[in-house]
Coordinates of C-alpha atoms in Angstrom, one line a residue:
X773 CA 51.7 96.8 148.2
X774 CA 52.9 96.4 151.7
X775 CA 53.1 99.1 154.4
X776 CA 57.0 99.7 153.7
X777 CA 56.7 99.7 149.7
X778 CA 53.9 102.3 150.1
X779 CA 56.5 104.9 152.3
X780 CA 59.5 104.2 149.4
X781 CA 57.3 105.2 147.0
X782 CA 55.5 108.0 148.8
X783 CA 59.5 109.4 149.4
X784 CA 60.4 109.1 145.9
X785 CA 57.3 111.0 144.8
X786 CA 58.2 113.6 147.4
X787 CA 61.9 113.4 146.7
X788 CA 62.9 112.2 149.8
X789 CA 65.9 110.7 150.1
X790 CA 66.8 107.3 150.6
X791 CA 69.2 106.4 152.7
X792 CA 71.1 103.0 153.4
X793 CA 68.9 102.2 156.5
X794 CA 65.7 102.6 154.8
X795 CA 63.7 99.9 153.6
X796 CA 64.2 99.3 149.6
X797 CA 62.9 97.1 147.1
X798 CA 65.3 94.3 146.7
X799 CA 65.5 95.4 142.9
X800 CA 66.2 98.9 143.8
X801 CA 69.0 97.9 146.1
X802 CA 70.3 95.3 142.9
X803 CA 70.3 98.1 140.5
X804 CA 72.0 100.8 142.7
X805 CA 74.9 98.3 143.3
X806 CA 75.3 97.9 139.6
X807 CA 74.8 101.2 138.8
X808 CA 77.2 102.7 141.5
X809 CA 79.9 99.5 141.5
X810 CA 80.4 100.4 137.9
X811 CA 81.0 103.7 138.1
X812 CA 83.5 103.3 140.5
X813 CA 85.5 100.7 138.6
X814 CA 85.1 103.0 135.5
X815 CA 86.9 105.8 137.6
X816 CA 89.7 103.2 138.9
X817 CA 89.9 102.1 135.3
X818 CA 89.8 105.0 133.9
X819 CA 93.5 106.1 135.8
X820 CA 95.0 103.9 133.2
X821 CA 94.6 105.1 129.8
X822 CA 95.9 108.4 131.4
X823 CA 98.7 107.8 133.9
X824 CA 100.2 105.9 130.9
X825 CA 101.1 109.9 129.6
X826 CA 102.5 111.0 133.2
X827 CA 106.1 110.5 132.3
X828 CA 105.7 111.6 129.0
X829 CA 103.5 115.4 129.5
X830 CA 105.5 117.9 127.4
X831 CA 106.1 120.1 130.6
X832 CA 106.2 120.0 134.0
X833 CA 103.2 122.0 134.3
X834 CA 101.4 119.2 132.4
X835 CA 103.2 116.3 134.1
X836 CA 101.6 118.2 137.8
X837 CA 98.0 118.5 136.6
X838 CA 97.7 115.0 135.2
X839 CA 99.0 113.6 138.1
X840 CA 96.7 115.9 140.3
X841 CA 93.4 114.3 137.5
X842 CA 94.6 110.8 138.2
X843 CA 94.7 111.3 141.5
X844 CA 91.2 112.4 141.7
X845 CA 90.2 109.6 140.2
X846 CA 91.4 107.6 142.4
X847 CA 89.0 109.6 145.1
X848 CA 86.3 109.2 143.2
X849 CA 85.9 105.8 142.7
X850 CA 87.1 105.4 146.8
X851 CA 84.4 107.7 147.4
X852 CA 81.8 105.6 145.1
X853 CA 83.3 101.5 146.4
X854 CA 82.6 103.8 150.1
X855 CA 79.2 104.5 148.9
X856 CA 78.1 101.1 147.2
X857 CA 79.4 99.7 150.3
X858 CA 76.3 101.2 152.4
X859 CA 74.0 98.6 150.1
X860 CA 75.3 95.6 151.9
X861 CA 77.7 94.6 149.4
X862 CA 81.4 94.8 150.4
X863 CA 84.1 96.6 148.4
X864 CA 85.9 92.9 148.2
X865 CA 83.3 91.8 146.0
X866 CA 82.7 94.5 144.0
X867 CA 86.4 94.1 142.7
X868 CA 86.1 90.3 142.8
X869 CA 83.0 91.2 140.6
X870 CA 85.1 93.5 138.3
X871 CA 88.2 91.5 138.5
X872 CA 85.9 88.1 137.0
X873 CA 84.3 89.7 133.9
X874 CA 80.9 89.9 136.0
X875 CA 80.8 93.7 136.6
X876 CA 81.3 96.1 134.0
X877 CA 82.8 99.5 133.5
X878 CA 82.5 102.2 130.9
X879 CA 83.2 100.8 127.5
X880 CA 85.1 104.1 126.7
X881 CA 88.6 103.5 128.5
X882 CA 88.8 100.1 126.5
X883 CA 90.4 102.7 123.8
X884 CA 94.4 103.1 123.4
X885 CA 95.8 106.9 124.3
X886 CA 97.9 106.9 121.6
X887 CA 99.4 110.9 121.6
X888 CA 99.6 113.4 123.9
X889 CA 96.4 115.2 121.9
X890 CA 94.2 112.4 123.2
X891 CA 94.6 113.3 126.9
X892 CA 93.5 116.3 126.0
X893 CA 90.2 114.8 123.9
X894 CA 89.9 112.6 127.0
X895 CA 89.4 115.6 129.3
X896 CA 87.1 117.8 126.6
X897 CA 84.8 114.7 125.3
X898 CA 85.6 111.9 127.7
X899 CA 85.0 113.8 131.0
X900 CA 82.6 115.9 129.6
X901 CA 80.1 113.3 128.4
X902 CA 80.8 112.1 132.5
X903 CA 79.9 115.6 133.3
X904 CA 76.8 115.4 131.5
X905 CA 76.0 111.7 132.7
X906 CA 76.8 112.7 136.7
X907 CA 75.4 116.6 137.6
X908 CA 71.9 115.0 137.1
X909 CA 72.9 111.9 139.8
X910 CA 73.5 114.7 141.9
X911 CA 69.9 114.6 142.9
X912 CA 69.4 110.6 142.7
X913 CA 67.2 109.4 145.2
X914 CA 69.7 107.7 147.0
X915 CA 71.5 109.7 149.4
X916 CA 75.0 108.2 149.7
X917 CA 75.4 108.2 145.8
X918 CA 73.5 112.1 145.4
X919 CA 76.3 113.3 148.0
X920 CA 79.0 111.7 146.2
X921 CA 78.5 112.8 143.0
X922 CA 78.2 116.7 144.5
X923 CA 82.4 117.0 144.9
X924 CA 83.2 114.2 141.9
X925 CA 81.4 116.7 139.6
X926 CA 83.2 119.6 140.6
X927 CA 86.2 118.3 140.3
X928 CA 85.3 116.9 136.7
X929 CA 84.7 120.5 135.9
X930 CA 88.6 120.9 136.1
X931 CA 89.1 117.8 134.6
X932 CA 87.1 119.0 131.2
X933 CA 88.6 122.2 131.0
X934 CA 92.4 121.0 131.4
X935 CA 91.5 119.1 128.4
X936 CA 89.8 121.8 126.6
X937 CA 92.8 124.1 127.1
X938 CA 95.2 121.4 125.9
X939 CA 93.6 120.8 122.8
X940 CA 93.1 124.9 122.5
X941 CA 96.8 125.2 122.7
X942 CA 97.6 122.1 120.3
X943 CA 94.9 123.9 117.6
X944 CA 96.8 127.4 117.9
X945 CA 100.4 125.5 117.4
X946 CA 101.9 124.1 114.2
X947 CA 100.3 122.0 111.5
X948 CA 101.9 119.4 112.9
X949 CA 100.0 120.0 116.4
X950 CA 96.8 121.1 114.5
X951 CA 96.7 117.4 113.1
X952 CA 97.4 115.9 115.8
X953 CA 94.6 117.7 117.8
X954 CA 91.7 116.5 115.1
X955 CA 93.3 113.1 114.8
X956 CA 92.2 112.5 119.1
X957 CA 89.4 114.4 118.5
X958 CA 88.4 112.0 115.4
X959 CA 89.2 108.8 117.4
X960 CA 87.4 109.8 120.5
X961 CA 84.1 111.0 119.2
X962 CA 82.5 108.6 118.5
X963 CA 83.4 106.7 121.6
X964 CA 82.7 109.2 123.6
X965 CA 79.0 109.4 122.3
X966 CA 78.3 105.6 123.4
X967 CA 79.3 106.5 126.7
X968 CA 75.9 107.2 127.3
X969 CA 74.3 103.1 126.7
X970 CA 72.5 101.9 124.5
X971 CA 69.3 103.4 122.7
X972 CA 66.6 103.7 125.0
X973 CA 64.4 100.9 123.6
X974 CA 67.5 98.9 124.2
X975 CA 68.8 100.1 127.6
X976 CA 66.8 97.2 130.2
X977 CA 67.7 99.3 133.2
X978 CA 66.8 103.1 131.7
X979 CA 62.9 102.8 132.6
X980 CA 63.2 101.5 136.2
X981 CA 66.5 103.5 136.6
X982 CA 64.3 106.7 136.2
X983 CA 61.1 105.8 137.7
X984 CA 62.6 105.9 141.0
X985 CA 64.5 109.1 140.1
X986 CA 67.9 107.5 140.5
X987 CA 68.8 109.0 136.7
X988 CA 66.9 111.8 135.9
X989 CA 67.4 111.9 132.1
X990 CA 67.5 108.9 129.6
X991 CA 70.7 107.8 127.5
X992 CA 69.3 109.8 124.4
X993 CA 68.3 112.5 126.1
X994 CA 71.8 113.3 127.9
X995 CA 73.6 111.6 124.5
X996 CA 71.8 114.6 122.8
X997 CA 72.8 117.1 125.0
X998 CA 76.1 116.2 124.7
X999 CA 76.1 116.4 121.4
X1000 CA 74.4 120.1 121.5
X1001 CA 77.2 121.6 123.3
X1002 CA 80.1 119.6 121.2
X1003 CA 79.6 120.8 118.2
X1004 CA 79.6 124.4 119.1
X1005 CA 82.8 123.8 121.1
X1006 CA 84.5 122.4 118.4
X1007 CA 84.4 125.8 116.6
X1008 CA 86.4 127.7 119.3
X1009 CA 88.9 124.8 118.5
X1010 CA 88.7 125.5 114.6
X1011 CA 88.6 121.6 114.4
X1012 CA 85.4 119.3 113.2
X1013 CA 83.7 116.3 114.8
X1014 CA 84.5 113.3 112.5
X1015 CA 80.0 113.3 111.4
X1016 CA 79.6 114.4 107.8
X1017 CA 75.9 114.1 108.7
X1018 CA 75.6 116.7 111.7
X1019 CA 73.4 119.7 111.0
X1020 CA 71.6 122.2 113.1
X1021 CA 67.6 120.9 113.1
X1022 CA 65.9 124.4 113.2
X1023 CA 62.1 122.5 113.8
X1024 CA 63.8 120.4 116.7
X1025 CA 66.7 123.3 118.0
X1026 CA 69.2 120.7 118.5
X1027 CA 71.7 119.0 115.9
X1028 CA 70.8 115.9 114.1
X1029 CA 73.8 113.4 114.0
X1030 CA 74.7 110.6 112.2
X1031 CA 74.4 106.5 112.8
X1032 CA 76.4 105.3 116.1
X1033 CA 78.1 101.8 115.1
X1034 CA 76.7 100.1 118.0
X1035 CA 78.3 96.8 116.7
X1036 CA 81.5 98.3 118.1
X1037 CA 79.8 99.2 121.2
X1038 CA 78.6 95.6 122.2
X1039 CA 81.8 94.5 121.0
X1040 CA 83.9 96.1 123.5
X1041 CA 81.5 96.1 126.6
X1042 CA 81.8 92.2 125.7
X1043 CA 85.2 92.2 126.6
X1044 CA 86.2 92.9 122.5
X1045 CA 87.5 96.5 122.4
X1046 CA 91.4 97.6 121.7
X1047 CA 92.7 97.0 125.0
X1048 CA 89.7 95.6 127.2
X1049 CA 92.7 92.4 128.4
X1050 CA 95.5 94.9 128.5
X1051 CA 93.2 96.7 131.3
X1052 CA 91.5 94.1 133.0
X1053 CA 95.3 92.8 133.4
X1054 CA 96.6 95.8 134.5
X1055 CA 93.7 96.1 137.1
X1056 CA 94.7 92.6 138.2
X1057 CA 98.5 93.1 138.5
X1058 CA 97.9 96.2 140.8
X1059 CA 95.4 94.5 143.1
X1060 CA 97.5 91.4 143.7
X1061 CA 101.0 94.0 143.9
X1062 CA 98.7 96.3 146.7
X1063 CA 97.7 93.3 149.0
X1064 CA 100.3 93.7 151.5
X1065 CA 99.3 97.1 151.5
X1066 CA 95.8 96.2 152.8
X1067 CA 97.3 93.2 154.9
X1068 CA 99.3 96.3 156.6
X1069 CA 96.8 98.2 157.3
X1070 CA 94.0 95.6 158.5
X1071 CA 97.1 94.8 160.7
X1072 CA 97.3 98.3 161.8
X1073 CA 94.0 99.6 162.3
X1074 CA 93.2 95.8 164.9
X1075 CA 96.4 97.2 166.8
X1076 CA 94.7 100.3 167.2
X1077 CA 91.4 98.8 168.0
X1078 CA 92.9 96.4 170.6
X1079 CA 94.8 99.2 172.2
X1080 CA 92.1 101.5 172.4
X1081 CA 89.7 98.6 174.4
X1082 CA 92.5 97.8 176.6
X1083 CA 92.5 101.3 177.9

């Protein structure tokens, strides 16, 4: 071990943080940009499934907090390209990465938003399986990423409730709203439980991803806990999570669950799922639309620069 591999791992023992001008391991460095570049195209993809309901909220109320949700998504996955950015790699090709199939984002916004109900499952299941995925990253050993993930958690905190209180309203209405609220909630679930990865003795990242205390928790172990707090939710709701086999395991004190169809899970993080082209596309489209945008303000900002040496 040389001298600069022995004062990484004395820091992450110590939890110390890393920081971008720090010496790494080159693998550490490799999985932090994977890790962190697909979390931040699963936030810029993750806008879509939901500004597609912006026009079409029930209420202005509505209309004004999805738009504020999207919006912060938006910041979070600037804040996250910012922060993925201090590894070396530039934000030009982490989206050229995205863009070509090579990176990946969360499997779950491959899935169609098909009725107002399922913006609301998308805030109560979607962003809270985030919620449980992210307040743990808020003490990854990596400092840009740890910092990041302090306001994006908050600000998912909103996010989950908004859709908790949509559903709660839908689930008090008529029986026509009352269906409508279990139908998301049936459609989501179970994507929302694979958010998590793969099984640990199938996740290749999971071990080294926790040995230098980037996650803190494995798949299962957060996928569990997720679970836990679900299924007592659901009964403020008065609805039912679509798992004939979920019972409370007194000997274990958590709820035992039934088999995910991880089939479908490879299957859409292969490019399979419902509307994996239709996003990809959209991505695309709004990339190639935004380029004078960024032509404008490269522009700009060498104006600024050249005026400011001149002086």
């Amino acid at each position: 071990m040389i001298p600069e591999e022995k004062i990484f791992e004395d820091k992450i023992a110590r939890e110390v943080r890393i920081e971008p001008r720090d010496w790494m391991p080159a693998d550490y460095r490799k999985l932090l940009i994977r890790q962190m570049s697909q979390h931040a195209h699963s936030e810029i993809v993750g806008m879509l499934p939901e500004g597609n309901w912006i026009t079409r909220a029930p209420s202005l109320r509505r209309k004004a907090t999805l738009i504020a949700k999207v919006q912060d998504e938006a910041g979070h996955g600037l804040y996250l390209y910012s922060a993925t950015e201090t590894l070396g790699i530039t934000r030009e090709e982490t989206i050229d990465q995205l863009h070509s199939g090579k990176a990946k984002y969360s499997s779950i916004f491959n899935y169609p938003t098909l009725t107002w109900a399922d913006i609301g499952a998308i805030g109560w299941l979607v962003d809270g399986a985030a919620i449980m995925n992210q307040v743990p990253l808020c003490r990854a050993s990596f400092g840009p990423y740890a910092r990041a993930m302090v306001r994006i958690c908050k600000e998912e905190s909103f996010h989950q409730r908004q859709g908790f209180e949509i559903l709660l309203t839908l689930s008090r209405g008529s029986e026509a709203q009352k269906h409508m609220c279990q139908d998301a909630i049936n459609r989501w679930w179970w994507p929302s439980v694979m958010m998590f990865g793969p099984p640990d003795d199938a996740s290749p990242h999971n071990q080294k991803s926790m040995q230098w205390k980037i996650k803190r928790f494995s798949n299962d172990e957060l996928r569990q806990k997720f679970i836990d707090v679900c299924a007592e939710q659901v009964r403020v709701l008065g609805m039912k999570l679509p798992d004939d086999k979920m019972k409370w395991n007194e000997d274990e004190q958590h709820y035992d669950f039934g088999e995910i169809n991880w089939t479908e899970f490879r299957e859409v993080v292969n490019g399979n799922g419902p509307c994996n082209k239709e996003r990809l596309e959209a991505r695309k489209k709004a990339h190639a639309e935004g380029a004078w945008v960024r032509e404008a303000a490269a522009a700009y900002a060498g104006k600024k620069n050249h005026s400011s040496n001149n002086q």
